[in-house]
Coordinates of C-alpha atoms and ligand atoms in Angstrom, one line a residue:
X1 CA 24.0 25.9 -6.2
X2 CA 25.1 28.7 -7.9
X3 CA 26.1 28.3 -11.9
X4 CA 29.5 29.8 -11.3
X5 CA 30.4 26.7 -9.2
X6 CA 30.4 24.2 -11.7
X7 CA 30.2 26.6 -15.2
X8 CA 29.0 26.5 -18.2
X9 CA 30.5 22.3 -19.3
X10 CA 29.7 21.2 -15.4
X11 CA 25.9 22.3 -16.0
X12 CA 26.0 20.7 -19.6
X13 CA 26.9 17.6 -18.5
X14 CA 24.2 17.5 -16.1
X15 CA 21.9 18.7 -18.3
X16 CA 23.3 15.3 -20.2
X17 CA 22.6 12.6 -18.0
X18 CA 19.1 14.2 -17.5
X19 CA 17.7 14.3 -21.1
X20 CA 20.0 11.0 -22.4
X21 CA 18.4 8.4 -23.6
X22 CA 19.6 4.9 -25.4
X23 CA 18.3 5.7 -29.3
X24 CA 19.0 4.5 -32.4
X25 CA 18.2 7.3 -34.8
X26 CA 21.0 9.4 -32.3
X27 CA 24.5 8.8 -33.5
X28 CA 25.8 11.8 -31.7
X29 CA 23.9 13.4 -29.2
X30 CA 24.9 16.6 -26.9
X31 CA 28.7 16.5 -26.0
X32 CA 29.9 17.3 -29.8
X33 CA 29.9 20.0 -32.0
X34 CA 26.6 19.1 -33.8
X35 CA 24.1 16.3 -33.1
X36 CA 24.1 13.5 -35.8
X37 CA 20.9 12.0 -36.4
X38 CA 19.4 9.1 -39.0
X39 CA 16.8 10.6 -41.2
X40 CA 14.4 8.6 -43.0
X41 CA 14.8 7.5 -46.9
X42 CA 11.6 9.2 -47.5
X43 CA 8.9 11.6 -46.0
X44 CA 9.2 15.3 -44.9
X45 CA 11.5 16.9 -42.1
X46 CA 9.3 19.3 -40.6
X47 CA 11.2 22.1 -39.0
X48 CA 10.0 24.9 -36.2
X49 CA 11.5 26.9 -33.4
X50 CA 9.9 29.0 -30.6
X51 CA 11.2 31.7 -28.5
X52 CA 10.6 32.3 -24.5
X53 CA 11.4 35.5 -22.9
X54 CA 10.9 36.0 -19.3
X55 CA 8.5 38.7 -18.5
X56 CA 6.9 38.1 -22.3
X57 CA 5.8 34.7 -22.5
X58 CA 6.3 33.4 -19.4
X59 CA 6.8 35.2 -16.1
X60 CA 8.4 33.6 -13.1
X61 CA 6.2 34.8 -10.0
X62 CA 3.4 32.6 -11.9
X63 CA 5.3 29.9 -13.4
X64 CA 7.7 27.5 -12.0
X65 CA 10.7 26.6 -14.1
X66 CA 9.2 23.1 -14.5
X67 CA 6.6 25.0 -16.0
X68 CA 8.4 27.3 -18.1
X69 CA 10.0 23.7 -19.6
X70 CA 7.2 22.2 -20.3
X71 CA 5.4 25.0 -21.8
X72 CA 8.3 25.8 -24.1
X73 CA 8.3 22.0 -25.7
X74 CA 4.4 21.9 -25.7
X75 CA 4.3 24.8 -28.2
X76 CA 6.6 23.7 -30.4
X77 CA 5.1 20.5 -30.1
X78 CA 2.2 21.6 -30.9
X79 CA 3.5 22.8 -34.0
X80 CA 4.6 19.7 -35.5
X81 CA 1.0 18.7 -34.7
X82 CA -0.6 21.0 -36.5
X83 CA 1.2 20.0 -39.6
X84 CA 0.4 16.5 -39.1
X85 CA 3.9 15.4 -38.4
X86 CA 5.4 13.6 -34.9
X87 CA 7.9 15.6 -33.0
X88 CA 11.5 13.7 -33.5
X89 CA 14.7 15.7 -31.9
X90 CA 15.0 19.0 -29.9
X91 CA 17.4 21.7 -29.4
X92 CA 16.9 24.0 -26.5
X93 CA 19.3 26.9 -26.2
X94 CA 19.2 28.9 -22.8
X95 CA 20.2 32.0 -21.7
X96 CA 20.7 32.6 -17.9
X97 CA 20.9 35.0 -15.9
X98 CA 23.9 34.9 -13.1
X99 CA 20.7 34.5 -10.0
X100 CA 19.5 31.5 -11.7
X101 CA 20.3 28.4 -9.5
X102 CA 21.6 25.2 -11.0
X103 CA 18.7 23.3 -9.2
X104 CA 16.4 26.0 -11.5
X105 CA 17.8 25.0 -14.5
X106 CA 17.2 21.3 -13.9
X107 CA 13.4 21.9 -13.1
X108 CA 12.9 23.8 -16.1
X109 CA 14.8 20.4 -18.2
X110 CA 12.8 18.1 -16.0
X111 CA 9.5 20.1 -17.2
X112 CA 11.3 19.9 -20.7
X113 CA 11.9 16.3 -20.5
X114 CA 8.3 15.4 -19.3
X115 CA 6.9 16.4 -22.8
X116 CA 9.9 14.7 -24.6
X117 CA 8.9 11.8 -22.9
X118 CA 5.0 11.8 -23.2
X119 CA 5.5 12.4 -26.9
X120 CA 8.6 10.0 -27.4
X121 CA 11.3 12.5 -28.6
X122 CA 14.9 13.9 -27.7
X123 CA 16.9 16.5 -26.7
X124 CA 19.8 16.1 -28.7
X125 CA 21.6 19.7 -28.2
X126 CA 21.6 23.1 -27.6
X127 CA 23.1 26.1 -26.1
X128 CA 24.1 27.6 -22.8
X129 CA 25.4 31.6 -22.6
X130 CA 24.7 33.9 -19.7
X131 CA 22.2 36.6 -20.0
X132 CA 22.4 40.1 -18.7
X133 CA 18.4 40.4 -16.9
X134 CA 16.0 38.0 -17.8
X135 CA 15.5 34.2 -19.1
X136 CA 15.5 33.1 -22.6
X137 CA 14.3 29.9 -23.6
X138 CA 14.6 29.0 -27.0
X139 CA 13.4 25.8 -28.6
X140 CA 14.0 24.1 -32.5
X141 CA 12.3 21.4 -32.6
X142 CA 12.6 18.7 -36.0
X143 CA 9.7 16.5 -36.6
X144 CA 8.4 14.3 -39.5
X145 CA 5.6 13.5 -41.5
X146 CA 4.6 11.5 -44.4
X147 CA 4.2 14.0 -47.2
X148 CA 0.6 12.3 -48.4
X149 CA -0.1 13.3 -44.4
X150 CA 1.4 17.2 -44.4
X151 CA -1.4 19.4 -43.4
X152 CA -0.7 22.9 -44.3
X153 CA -2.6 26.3 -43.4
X154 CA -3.3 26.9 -46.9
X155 CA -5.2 24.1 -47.9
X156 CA -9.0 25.4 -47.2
X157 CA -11.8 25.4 -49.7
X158 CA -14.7 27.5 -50.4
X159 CA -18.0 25.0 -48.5
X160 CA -15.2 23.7 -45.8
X161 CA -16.5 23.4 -42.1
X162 CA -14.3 24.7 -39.9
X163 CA -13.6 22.7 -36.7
X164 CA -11.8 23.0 -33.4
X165 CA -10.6 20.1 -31.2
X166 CA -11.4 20.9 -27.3
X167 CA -12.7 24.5 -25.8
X168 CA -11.1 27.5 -25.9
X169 CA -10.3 30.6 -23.8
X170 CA -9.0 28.6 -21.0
X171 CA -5.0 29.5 -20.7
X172 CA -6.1 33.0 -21.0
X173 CA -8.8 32.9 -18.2
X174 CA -6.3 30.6 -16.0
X175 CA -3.7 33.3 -16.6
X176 CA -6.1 36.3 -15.8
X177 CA -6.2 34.7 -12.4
X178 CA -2.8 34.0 -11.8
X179 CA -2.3 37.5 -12.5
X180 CA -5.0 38.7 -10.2
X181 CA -3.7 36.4 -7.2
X182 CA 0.2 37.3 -8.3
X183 CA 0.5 34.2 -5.8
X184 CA -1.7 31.3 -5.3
X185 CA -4.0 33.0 -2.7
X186 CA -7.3 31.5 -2.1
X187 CA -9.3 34.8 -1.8
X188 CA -8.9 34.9 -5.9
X189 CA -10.8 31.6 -6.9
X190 CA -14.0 32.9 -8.0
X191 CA -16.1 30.7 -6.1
X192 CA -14.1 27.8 -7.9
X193 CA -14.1 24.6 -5.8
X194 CA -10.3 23.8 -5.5
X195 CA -10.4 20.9 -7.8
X196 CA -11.9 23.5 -10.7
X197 CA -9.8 26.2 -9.7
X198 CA -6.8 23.5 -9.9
X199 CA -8.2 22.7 -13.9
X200 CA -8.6 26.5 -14.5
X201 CA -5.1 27.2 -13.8
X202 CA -3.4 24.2 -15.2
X203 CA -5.4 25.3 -18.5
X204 CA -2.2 28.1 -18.2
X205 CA 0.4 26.5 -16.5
X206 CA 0.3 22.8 -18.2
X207 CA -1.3 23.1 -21.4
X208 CA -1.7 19.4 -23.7
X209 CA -0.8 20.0 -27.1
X210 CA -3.3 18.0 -29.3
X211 CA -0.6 15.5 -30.8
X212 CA -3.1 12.0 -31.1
X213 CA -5.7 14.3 -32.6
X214 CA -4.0 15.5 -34.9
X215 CA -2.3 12.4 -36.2
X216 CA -5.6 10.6 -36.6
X217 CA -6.5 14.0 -38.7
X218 CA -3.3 13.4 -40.9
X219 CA -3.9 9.8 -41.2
X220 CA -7.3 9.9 -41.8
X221 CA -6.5 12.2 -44.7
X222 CA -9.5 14.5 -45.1
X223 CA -8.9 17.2 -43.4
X224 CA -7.8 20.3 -45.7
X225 CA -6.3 23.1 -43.5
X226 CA -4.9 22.8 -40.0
X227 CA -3.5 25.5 -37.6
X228 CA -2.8 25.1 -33.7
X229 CA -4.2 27.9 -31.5
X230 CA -1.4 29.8 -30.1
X231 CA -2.5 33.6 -30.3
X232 CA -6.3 33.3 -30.2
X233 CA -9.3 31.6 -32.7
X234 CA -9.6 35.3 -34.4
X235 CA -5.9 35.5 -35.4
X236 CA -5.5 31.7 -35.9
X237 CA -8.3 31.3 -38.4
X238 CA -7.0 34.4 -40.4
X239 CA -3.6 32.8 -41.0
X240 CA -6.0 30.3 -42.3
X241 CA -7.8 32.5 -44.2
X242 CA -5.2 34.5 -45.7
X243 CA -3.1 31.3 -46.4
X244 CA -6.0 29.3 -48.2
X245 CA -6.9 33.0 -50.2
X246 CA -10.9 32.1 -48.5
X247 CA -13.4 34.1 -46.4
X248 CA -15.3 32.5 -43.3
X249 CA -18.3 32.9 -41.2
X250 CA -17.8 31.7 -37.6
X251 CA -20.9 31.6 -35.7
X252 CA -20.4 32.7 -32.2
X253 CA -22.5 30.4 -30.2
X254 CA -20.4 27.2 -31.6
X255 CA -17.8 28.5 -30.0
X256 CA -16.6 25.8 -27.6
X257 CA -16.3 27.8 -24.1
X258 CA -16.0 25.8 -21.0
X259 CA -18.4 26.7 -18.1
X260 CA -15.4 27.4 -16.1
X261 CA -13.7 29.8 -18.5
X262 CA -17.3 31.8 -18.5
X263 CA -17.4 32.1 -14.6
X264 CA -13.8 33.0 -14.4
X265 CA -14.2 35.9 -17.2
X266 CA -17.8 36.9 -15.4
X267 CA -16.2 37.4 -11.8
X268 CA -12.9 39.3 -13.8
X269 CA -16.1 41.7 -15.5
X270 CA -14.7 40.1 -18.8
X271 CA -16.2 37.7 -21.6
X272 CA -15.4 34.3 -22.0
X273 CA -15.9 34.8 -25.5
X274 CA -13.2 37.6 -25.9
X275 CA -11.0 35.1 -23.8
X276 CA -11.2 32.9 -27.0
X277 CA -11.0 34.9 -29.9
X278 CA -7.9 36.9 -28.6
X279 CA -6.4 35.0 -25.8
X280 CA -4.3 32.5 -27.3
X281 CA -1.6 29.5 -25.9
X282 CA -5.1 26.6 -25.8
X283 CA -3.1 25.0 -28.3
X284 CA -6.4 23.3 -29.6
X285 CA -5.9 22.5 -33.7
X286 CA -8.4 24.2 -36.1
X287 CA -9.0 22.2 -39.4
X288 CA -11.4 22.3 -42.3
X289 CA -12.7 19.8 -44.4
X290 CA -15.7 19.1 -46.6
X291 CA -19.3 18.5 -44.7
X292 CA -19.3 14.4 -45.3
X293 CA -16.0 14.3 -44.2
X294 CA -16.9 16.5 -41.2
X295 CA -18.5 14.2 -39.3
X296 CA -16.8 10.9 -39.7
X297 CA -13.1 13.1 -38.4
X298 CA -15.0 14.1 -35.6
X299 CA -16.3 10.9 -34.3
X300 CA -12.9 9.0 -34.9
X301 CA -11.1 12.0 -32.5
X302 CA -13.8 11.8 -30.3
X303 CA -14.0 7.6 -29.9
X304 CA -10.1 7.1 -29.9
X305 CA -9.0 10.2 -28.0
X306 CA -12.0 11.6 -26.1
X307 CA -11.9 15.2 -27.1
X308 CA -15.0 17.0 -28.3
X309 CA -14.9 18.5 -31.5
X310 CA -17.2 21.0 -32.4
X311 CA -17.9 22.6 -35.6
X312 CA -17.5 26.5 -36.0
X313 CA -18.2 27.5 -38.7
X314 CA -17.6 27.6 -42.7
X315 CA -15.3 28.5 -45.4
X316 CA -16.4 31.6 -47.7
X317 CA -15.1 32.7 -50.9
X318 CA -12.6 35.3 -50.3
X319 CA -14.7 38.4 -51.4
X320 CA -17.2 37.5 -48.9
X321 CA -14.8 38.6 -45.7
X322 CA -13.8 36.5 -42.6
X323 CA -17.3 37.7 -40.4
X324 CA -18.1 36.7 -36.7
X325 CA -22.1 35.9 -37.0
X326 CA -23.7 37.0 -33.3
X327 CA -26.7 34.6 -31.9
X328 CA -28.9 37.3 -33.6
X329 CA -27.6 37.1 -36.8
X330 CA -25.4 39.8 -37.1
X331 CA -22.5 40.0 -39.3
X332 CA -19.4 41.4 -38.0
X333 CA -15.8 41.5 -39.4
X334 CA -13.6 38.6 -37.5
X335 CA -11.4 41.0 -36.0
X336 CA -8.1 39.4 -35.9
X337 CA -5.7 40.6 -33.0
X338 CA -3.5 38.7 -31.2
X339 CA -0.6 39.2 -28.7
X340 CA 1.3 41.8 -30.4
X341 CA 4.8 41.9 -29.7
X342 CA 5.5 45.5 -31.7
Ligands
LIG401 P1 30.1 24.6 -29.1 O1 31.1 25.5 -28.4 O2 30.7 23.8 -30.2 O3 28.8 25.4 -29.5 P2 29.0 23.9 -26.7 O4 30.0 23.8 -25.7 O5 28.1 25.1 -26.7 O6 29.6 23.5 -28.1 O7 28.0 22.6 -26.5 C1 28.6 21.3 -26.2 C2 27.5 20.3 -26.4 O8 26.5 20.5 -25.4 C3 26.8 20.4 -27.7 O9 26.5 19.0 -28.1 C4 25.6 21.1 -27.5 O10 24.6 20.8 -28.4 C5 25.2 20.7 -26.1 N1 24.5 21.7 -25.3 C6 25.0 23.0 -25.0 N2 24.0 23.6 -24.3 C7 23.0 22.8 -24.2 C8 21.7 23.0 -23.6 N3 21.3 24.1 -22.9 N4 20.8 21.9 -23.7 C9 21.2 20.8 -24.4 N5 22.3 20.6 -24.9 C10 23.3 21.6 -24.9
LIG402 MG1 27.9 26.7 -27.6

């Protein structure tokens, strides 16, 4: 159905019935001119937004629009996360272009409402306005957290290990495929078996953001610095870097790297470890704490949730340099580059 046919208030109300639900911290929801919600007597708001553009972040011959949904909340979600906080109430503002169906828009808020409901949240509001070419998906998403539990990137101190939930270098080895297949053709799986190739691309197209981990980390209390991987481990451990005023060392062979993120980058003639310290979107958290405490974090993620967590690496003083340490023993500056956008 094309938007024109029921406009701009037929789609909102649809949109409505879709993301609705029966909650008490909701005294006005979408359908007036601001969403009124409860907040708690004490604690911290945590506040973060993310921004979608077709073509940029996502790209519609890859992704379905149930995808592009869930992929918008999960980074934003994975925000709050990485602060230590639970994600509370969304807004989600969209910008459409005329060819987009109304059908489209409600797979990309089912996708949306998937991750809302996983991770126990709302949309309470937004904004719908036409757009001249492409998509725009544009998320705020309000969270809270304790403030004994606020986990900040600045925290990290000199004797820290640095540790990373998960593996990394996945999204950006399942997107080099997609992009090599530009459909879903089966010449392109290099050698996968369909059920890996199916865990290699949904590494891409349905990423988990670490939310349980990360609250046992903010409950548990030890952890010092925390940042969710969204542009790559180089970049993400410099904000940490440059936030805490530290050096590092990483040491490359810790690097967690799954088997299938190697084979993917070998048949592309890339590196899986490239894949990891510049791809970006595993949202995996990276945290530092001291050496005891280390090891009693990583069990408790490991026993209650089931992810690995593998240690990295260590925090430097800051005139030592953020260095990349090769299975030789080379030093090398941590180059840190990400996705640049200008
Ligand atoms: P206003 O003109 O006051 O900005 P709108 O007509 O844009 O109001 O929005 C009406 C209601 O619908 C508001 O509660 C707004 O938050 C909600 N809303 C509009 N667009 C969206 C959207 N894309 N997703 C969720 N809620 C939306
Ligand atoms: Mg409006």
């Amino acid at each position: 159905m094309r938007l024109e046919r029921i406009g701009e208030f037929g789609l909102i109300a649809r949109l409505k019935d879709k993301v609705c639900r029966p909650n008490q911290r909701v005294v006005a929801g979408i359908g007036d001119d601001a969403a009124a919600v409860r907040v708690p007597s004490k604690g911290l708001l945590l506040l973060t937004a993310d921004v979608l553009v077709e073509d940029v972040h996502f790209n519609r011959r890859i992704q379905t629009f149930w995808q592009i949904g869930w992929r918008a909340l999960v980074a934003n979600v994975s925000d709050i996360a990485a602060m230590g906080g639970v994600p509370k109430h969304a807004l989600v503002s969209i910008c459409l272009p005329k060819t987009v169906s109304v059908e489209q828009v409600e797979e990309l808020y089912d996708g949306m409402q998937a991750v809302a409901d996983e991770h126990h949240f709302q949309i309470i509001g937004g904004d719908t306005v036409s757009s001249p070419r492409d998509l725009v998906v544009s998320v705020s998403l309000c969270g809270e957290v304790e403030e004994r539990e606020l986990i900040t990137r600045g925290g990290a101190r000199v004797g820290d290990l640095i540790c990373v939930t998960g593996d990394l270098g996945g999204s950006q080895a399942g997107l080099a495929m997609l992009q090599l297949s530009g459909t879903r053709k089966k010449s392109h799986r290099a050698s996968l078996s369909a059920e890996q190739w199916s865990a290699v691309r949904d590494r891409h197209l349905r990423p988990q953001p670490r939310l349980y981990e990360a609250r046992l980390l903010a409950q548990e209390g030890s952890v010092h610095a925390m940042i969710d991987v969204s542009d790559g481990l180089a970049g993400d451990v410099g904000h940490i870097a440059r936030e805490s005023g530290v050096g590092m060392e990483i040491l490359e062979e810790k690097i967690p790297i799954g088997s299938q993120t190697h084979r993917v980058a070998r048949y592309l003639g890339k590196s899986g470890l490239d894949f990891a310290l510049h791809g970006g979107e595993d949202f995996e958290l990276i945290f530092t704490l001291s050496p005891v405490d280390a090891r009693r974090a990583a069990e408790k993620v490991r026993g209650e949730t089931g992810t690995p967590v593998s240690v990295i690496g260590k925090i430097l003083p800051a005139q030592e340099g953020s260095v990349l340490v090769s299975p030789q023993g080379k030093r090398n500056p941590l180059i840190i580059e990400g996705y640049r956008h200008f």
